[in-house]
Coordinates of C-alpha atoms and ligand atoms in Angstrom, one line a residue:
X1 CA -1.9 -43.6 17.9
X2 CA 0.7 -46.1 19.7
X3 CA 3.6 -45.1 19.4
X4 CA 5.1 -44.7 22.7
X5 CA 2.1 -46.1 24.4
X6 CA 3.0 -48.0 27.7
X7 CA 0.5 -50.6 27.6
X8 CA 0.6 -53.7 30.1
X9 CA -0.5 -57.1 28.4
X10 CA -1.8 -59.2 30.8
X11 CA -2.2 -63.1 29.3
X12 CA -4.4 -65.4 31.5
X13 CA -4.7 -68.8 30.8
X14 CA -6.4 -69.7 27.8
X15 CA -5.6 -71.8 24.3
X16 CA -6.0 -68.2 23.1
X17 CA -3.3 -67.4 24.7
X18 CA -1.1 -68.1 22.0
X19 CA -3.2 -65.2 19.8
X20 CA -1.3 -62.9 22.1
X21 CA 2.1 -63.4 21.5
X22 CA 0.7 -62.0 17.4
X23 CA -0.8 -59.0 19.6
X24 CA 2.4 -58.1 21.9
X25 CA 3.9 -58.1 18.6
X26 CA 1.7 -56.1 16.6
X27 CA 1.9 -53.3 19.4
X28 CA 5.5 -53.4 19.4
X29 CA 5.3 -52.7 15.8
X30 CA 3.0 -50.8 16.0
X31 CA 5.5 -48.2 18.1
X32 CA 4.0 -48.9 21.6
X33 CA 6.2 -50.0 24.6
X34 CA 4.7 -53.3 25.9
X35 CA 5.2 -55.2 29.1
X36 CA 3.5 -58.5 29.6
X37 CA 2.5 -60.1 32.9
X38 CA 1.2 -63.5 32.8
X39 CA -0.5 -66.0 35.2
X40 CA 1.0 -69.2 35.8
X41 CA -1.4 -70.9 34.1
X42 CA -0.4 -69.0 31.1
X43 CA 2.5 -70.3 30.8
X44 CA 0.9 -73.7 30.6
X45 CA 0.2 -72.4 27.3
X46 CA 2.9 -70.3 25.9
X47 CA 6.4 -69.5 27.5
X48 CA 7.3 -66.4 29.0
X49 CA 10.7 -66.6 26.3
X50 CA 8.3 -66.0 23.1
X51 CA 6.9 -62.7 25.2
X52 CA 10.4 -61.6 26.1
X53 CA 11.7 -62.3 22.3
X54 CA 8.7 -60.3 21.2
X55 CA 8.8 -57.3 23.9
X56 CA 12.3 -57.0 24.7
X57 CA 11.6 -57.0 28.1
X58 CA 11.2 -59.4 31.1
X59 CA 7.6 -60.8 31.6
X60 CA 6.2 -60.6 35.4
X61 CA 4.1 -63.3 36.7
X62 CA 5.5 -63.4 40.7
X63 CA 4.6 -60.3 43.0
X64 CA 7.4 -61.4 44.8
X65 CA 10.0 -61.6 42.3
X66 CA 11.6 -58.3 41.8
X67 CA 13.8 -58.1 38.5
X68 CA 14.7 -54.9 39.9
X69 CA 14.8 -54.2 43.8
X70 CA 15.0 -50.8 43.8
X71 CA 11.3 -50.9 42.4
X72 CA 8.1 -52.5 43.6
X73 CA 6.8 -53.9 40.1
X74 CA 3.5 -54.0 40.2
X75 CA 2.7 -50.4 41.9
X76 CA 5.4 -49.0 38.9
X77 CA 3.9 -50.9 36.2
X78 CA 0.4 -49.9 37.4
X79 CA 1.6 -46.6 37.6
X80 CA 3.2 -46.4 34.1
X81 CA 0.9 -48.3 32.1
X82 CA -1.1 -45.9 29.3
X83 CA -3.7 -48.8 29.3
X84 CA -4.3 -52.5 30.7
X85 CA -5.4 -55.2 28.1
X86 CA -6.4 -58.5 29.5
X87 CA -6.2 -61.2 26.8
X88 CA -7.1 -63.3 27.0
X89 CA -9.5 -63.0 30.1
X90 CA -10.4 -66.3 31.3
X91 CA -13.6 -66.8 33.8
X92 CA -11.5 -67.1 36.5
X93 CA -9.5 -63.5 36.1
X94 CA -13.0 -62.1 35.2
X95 CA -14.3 -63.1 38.4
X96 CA -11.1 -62.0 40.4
X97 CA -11.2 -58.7 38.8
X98 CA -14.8 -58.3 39.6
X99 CA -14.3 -59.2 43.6
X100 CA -11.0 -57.3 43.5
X101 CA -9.2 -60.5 44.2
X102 CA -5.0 -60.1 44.0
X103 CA -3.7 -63.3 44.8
X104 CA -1.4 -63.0 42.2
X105 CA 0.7 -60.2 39.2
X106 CA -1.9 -59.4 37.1
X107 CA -5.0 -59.0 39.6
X108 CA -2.2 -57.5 42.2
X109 CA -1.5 -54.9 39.4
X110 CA -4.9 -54.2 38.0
X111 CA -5.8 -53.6 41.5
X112 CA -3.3 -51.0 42.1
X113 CA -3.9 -49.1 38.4
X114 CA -5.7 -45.9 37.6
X115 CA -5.4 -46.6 33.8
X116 CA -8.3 -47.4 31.5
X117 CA -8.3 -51.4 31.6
X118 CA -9.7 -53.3 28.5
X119 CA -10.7 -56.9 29.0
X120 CA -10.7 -59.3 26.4
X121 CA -12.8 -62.7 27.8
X122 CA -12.4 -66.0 25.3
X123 CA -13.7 -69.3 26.9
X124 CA -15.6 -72.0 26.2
X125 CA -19.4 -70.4 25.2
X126 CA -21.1 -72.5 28.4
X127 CA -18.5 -70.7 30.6
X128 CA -19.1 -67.2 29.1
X129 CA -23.4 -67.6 29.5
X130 CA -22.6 -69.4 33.0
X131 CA -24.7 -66.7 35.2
X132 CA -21.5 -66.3 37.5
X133 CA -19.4 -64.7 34.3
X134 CA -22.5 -62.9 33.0
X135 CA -22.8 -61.2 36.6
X136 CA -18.7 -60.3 36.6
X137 CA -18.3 -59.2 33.3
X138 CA -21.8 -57.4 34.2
X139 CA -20.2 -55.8 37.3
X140 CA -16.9 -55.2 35.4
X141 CA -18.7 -53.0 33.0
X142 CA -20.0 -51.2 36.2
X143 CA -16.5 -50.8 37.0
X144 CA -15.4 -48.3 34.4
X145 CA -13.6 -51.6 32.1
X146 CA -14.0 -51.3 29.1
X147 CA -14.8 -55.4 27.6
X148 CA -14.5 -56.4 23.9
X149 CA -16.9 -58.7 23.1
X150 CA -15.8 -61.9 22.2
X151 CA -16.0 -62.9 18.7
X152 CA -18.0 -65.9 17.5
X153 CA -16.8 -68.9 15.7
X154 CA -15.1 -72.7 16.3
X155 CA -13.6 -72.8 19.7
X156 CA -10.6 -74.9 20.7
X157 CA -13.4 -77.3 22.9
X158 CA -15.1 -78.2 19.9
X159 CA -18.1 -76.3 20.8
X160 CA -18.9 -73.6 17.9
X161 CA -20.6 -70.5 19.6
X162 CA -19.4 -67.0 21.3
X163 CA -16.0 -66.9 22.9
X164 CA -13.4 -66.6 20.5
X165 CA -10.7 -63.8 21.1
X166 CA -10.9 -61.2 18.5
X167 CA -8.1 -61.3 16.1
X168 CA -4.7 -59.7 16.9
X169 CA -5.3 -56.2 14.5
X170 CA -9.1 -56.1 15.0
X171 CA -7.9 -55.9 18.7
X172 CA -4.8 -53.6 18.0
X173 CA -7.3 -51.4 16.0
X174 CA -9.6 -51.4 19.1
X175 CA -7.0 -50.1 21.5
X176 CA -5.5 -48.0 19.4
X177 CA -9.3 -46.1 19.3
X178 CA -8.5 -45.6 23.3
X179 CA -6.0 -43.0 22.1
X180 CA -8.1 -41.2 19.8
X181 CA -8.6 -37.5 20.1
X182 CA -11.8 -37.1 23.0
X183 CA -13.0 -34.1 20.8
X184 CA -16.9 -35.5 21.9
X185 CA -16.1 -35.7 25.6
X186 CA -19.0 -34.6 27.2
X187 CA -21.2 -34.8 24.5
X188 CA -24.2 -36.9 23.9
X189 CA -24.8 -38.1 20.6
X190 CA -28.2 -39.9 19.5
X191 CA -28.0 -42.4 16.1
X192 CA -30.9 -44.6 14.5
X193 CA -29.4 -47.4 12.3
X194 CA -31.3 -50.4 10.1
X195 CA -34.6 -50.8 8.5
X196 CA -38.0 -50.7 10.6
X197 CA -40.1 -53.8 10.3
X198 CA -43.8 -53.0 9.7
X199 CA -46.5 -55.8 10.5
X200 CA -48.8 -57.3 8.0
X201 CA -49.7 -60.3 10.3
X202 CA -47.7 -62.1 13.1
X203 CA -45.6 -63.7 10.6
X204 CA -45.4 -61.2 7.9
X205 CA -43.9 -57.6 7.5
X206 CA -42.6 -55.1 5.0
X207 CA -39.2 -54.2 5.6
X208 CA -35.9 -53.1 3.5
X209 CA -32.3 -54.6 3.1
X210 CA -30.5 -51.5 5.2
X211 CA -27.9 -53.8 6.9
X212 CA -27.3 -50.8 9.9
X213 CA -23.9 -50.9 9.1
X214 CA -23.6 -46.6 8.6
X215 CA -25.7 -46.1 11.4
X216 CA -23.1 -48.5 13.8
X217 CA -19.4 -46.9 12.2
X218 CA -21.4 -43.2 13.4
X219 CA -21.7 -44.7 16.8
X220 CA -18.3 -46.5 16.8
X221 CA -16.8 -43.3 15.4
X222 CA -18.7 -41.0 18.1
X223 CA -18.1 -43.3 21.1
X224 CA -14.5 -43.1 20.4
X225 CA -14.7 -39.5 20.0
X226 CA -15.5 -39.9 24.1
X227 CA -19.4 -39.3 23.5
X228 CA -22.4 -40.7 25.0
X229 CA -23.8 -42.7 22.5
X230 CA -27.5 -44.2 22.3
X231 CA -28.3 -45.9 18.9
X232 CA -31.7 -46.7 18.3
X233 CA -31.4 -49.9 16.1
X234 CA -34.5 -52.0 13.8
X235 CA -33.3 -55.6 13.4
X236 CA -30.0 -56.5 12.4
X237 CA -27.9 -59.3 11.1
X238 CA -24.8 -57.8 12.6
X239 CA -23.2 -57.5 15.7
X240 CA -23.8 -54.2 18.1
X241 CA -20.8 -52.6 19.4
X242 CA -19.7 -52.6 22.9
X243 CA -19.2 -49.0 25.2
X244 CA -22.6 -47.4 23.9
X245 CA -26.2 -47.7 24.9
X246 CA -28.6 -49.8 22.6
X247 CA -32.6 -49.5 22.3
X248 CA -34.0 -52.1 20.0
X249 CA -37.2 -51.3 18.4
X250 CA -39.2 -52.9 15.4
X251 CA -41.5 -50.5 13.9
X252 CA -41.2 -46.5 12.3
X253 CA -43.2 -45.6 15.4
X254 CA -41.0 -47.1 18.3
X255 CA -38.4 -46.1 16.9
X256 CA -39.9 -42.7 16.7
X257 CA -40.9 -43.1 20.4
X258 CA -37.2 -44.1 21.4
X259 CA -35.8 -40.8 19.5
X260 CA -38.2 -38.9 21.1
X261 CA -37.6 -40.3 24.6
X262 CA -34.2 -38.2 25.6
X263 CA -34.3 -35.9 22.6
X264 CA -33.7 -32.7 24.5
X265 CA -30.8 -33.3 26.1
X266 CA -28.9 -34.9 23.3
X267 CA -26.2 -32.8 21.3
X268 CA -26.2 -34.5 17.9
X269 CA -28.9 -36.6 16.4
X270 CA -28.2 -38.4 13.4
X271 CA -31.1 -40.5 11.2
X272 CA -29.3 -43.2 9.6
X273 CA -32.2 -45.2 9.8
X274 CA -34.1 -46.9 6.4
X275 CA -37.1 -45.7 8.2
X276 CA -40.2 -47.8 5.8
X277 CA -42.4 -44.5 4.4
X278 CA -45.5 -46.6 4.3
X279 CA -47.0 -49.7 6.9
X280 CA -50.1 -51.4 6.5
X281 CA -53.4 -49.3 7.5
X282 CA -54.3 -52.6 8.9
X283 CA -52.6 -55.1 11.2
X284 CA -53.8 -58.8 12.0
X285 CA -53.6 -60.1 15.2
X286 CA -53.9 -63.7 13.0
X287 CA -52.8 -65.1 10.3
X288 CA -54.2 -64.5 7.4
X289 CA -55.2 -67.0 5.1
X290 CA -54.5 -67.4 1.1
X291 CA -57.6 -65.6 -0.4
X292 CA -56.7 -68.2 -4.0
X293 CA -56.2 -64.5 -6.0
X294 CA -55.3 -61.1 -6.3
X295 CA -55.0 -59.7 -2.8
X296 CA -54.5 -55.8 -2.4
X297 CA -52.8 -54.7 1.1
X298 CA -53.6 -51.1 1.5
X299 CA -50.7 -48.8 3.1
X300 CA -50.4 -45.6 4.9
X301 CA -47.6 -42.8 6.0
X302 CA -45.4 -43.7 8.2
X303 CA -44.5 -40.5 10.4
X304 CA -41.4 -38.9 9.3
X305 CA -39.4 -39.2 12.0
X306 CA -36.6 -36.7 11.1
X307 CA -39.4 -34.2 10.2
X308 CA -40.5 -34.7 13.6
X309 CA -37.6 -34.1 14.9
X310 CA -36.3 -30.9 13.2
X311 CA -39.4 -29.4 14.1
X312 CA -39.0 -30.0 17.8
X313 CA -35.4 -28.7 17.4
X314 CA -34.0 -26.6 19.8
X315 CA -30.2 -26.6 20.1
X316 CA -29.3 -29.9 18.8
X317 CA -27.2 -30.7 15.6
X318 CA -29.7 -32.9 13.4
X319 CA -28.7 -35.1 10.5
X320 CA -30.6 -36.6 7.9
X321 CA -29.6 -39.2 5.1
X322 CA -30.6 -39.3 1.4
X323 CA -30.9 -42.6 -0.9
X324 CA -31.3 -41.5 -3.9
X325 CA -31.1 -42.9 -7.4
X326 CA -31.4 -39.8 -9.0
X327 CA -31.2 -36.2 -8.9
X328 CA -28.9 -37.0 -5.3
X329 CA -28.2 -33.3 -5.1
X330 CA -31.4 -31.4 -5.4
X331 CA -33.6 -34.3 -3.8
X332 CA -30.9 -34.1 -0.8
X333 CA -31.5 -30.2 -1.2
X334 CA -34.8 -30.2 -0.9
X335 CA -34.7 -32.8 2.3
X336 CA -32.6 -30.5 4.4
X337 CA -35.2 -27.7 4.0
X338 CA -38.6 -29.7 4.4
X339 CA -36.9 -31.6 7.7
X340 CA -35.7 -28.5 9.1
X341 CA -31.9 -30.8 9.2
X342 CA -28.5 -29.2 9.8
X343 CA -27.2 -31.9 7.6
X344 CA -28.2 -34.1 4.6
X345 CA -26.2 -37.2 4.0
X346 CA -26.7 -38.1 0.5
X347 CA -25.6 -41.1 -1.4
X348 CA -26.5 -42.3 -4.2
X349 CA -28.2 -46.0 -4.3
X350 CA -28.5 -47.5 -7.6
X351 CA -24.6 -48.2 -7.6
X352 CA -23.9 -51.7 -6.1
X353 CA -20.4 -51.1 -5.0
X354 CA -21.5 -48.6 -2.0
X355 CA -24.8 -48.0 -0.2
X356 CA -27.1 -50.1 1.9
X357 CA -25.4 -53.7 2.4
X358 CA -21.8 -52.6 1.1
X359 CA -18.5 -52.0 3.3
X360 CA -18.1 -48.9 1.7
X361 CA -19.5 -46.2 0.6
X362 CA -19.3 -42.3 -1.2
X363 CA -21.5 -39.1 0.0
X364 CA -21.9 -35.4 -0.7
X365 CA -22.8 -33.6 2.4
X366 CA -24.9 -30.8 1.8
X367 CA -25.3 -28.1 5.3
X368 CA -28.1 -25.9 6.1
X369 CA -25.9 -23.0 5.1
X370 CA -25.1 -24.1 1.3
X371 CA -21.7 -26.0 2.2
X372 CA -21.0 -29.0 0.0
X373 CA -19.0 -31.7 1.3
X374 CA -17.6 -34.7 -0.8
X375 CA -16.1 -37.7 0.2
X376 CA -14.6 -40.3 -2.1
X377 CA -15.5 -43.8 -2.1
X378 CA -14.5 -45.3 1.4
X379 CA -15.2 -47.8 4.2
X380 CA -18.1 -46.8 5.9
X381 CA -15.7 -46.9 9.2
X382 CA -13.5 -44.6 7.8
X383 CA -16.3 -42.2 6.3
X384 CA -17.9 -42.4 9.8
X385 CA -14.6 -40.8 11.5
X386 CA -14.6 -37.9 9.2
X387 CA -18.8 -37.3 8.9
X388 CA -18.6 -37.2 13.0
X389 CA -15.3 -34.6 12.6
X390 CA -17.9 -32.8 10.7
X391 CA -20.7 -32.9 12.7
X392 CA -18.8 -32.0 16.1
X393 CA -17.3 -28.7 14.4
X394 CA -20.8 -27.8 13.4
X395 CA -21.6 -27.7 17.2
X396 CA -22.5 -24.7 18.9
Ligands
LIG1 N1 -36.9 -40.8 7.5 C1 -37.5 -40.7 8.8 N2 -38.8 -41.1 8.9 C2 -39.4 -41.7 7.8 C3 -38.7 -41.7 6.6 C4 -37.5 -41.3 6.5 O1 -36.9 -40.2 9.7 N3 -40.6 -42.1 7.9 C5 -35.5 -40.2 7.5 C6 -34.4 -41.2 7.1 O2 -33.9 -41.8 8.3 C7 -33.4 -40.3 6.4 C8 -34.2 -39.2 5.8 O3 -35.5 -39.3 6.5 O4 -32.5 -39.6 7.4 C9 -34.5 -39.4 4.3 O5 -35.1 -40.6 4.0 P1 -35.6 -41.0 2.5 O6 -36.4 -42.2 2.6 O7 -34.4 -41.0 1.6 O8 -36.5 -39.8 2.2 P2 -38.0 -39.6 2.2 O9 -38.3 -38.5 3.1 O10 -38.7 -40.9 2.5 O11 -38.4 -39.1 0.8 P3 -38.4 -39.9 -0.6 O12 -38.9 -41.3 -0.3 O13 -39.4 -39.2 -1.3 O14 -37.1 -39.9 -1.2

């Protein structure tokens, strides 16, 4: 996906800096051709000479030093670069960026490029939730750049909390998404992911140990397939991914609400959800109290919210899931028919090593008209990139 990529690596001045020296290196062998700029403050950090070791080439950090006079460097780098990553981003070149401030290489340059620009912000977590770098990294968004959020973890202050850079691969692996094939472009692509959380009481609910991690890879997967992603999410433990739209709901019936809300003009829906079948057919505003012996909670339906939506069908692709512990195939079978789906899902969730809270799992597709897909045992990541292949060629 890199190779031969011309991506400009622009290092502001952070502690983190030093992760990107691992990432210019990573790209390089990775086949891309990288250039760094840095700031001066960068440098305060890490030398230019470790970036021109790793790269090959001469790093920029003066608009007014021209290693070649026949060229105006930052209008040709602008112009050549594939992609811009900034990282790390430090508050100050977030807030430059956002006020299209060029007072120096890097803001000069990013000013003058038409290229997708990723920004990578690590800081200290006070300076990230400051309003001022919540409102630029808001507006940056607005912008058209793409930001990776930063990870969480100890920080070089002392301070443990948001703001880490990501890894060199995890970020390699994200910009290497940027290249992927756009075969969603255009599309809009709807995804529930996680358990629902029914109420007993304020303080009490049923719920289910779905972790939401198929339900995220299918967004991941179908954002960088260049779709418009909306995932409708119950409460998770994990982290949401950046670049797609997120409703957070609670119950079976908001989420049911939230699928319903742009249903029509969506292209592929996909239930990932661990949607609960049954919720109490009572709800306490109070607490209840210990009743000192057996207590009976009487439940009702849930309304099936795939169901639902395969009978308001019109033109989009709909796709179920199946847990199953037995009989996957004809309980999957039977699904696809009673929910009116283009696509059950199944997997199979009595073996520990895949399903619900695993990294990976293994699922037989089954399709409206009798098709029979299998896919080995895989990261869920993985399996998403080929499901959404799927799906897409299914399209009308
Ligand atoms: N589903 C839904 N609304 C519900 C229950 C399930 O939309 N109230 C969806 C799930 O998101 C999944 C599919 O239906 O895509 C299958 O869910 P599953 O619980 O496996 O099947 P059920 O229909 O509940 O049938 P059973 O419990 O009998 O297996």
């Amino acid at each position: 996906m890199l190779t031969n990529r011309n991506i400009l690596l622009c290092v502001g001045g952070g502690i983190a800096s030093y992760k990107s020296a691992a990432l210019a290196s990573k790209l390089v062998q990775a086949g891309a051709h990288v250039q760094v700029a840095m700031t001066r403050n960068a440098q305060q950090f890490v030398g230019k000479t470790t970036f021109e070791a790793l790269t090959r080439k001469a790093v920029y950090d003066d608009v007014f030093i021209e290693h070649d006079p026949s060229k105006i460097a930052h209008i040709d780098l602008a112009d050549e670069a594939d992609l811009i990553v900034v990282a790390p981003a430090t508050a100050n070149l977030i807030a430059k960026l956002a006020h299209g401030i060029a007072d120096d290489f890097i803001t000069t340059t990013i000013l003058a490029a038409t290229c997708p620009v990723i920004v990578a912000p690590a800081m200290n977590v006070n300076m990230l939730e400051h309003p001022a770098t919540v409102r630029n990294i808001e507006q940056l968004k607005q912008d058209g750049v793409q930001v990776i959020a930063p990870g969480v973890g100890n920080l070089a202050c002392g301070w443990v909390g948001k703001g880490r850079l990501p890894e060199p691969e995890d970020l390699v692996a994200t910009l290497s998404t940027f290249f992927e094939d756009k075969y969603l472009a255009g599309r809009k692509v709807l995804i529930s992911a996680g358990p629902t959380v029914e109420r007993i009481d304020p303080v009490r609910y049923l719920t289910n140990d779905s972790s939401g991690k198929t339900g995220i890879a299918l967004a991941e997967a179908a954002r960088d397939a260049g779709a418009d992603v909306t995932l409708v999410h119950g409460p998770l433990r994990i982290g949401l991914p950046t670049g797609i739209s997120t409703i957070a709901v609670e119950s079976g019936e908001e989420m049911l609400e939230a699928m319903l809300r742009d249903y029509e003009t969506q292209d592929i829906v996909i239930m990932s959800a661990a949607v609960a079948d049954y919720r109490p057919s009572v709800q306490y505003d109070q607490k209840q109290k210990k009743i000192h012996g057996p207590l009976r909670i009487e439940l009702e339906e849930t309304t099936d919210i795939l169901k639902t939506l395969g009978e308001q069908k019109q033109h989009q692709l709909l796709v179920g899931f199946a847990a199953e512990t037995t009989d996957v195939e004809t309980f999957a079978k039977q699904k696809l028919i009673r929910k009116k789906a283009d696509f059950i899902v199944a997997n199979d969730v009595s073996r520990s090593d895949i399903g619900f809270v695993s990294d990976e799992n293994e699922v037989v597709v089954f399709g409206k008209n009798d098709s029979v897909t299998r896919y080995d045992q895989q990261l869920k990541s993985t399996l998403a990139k080929s499901l959404m292949r799927q799906f897409a060629e299914a399209l009308a």
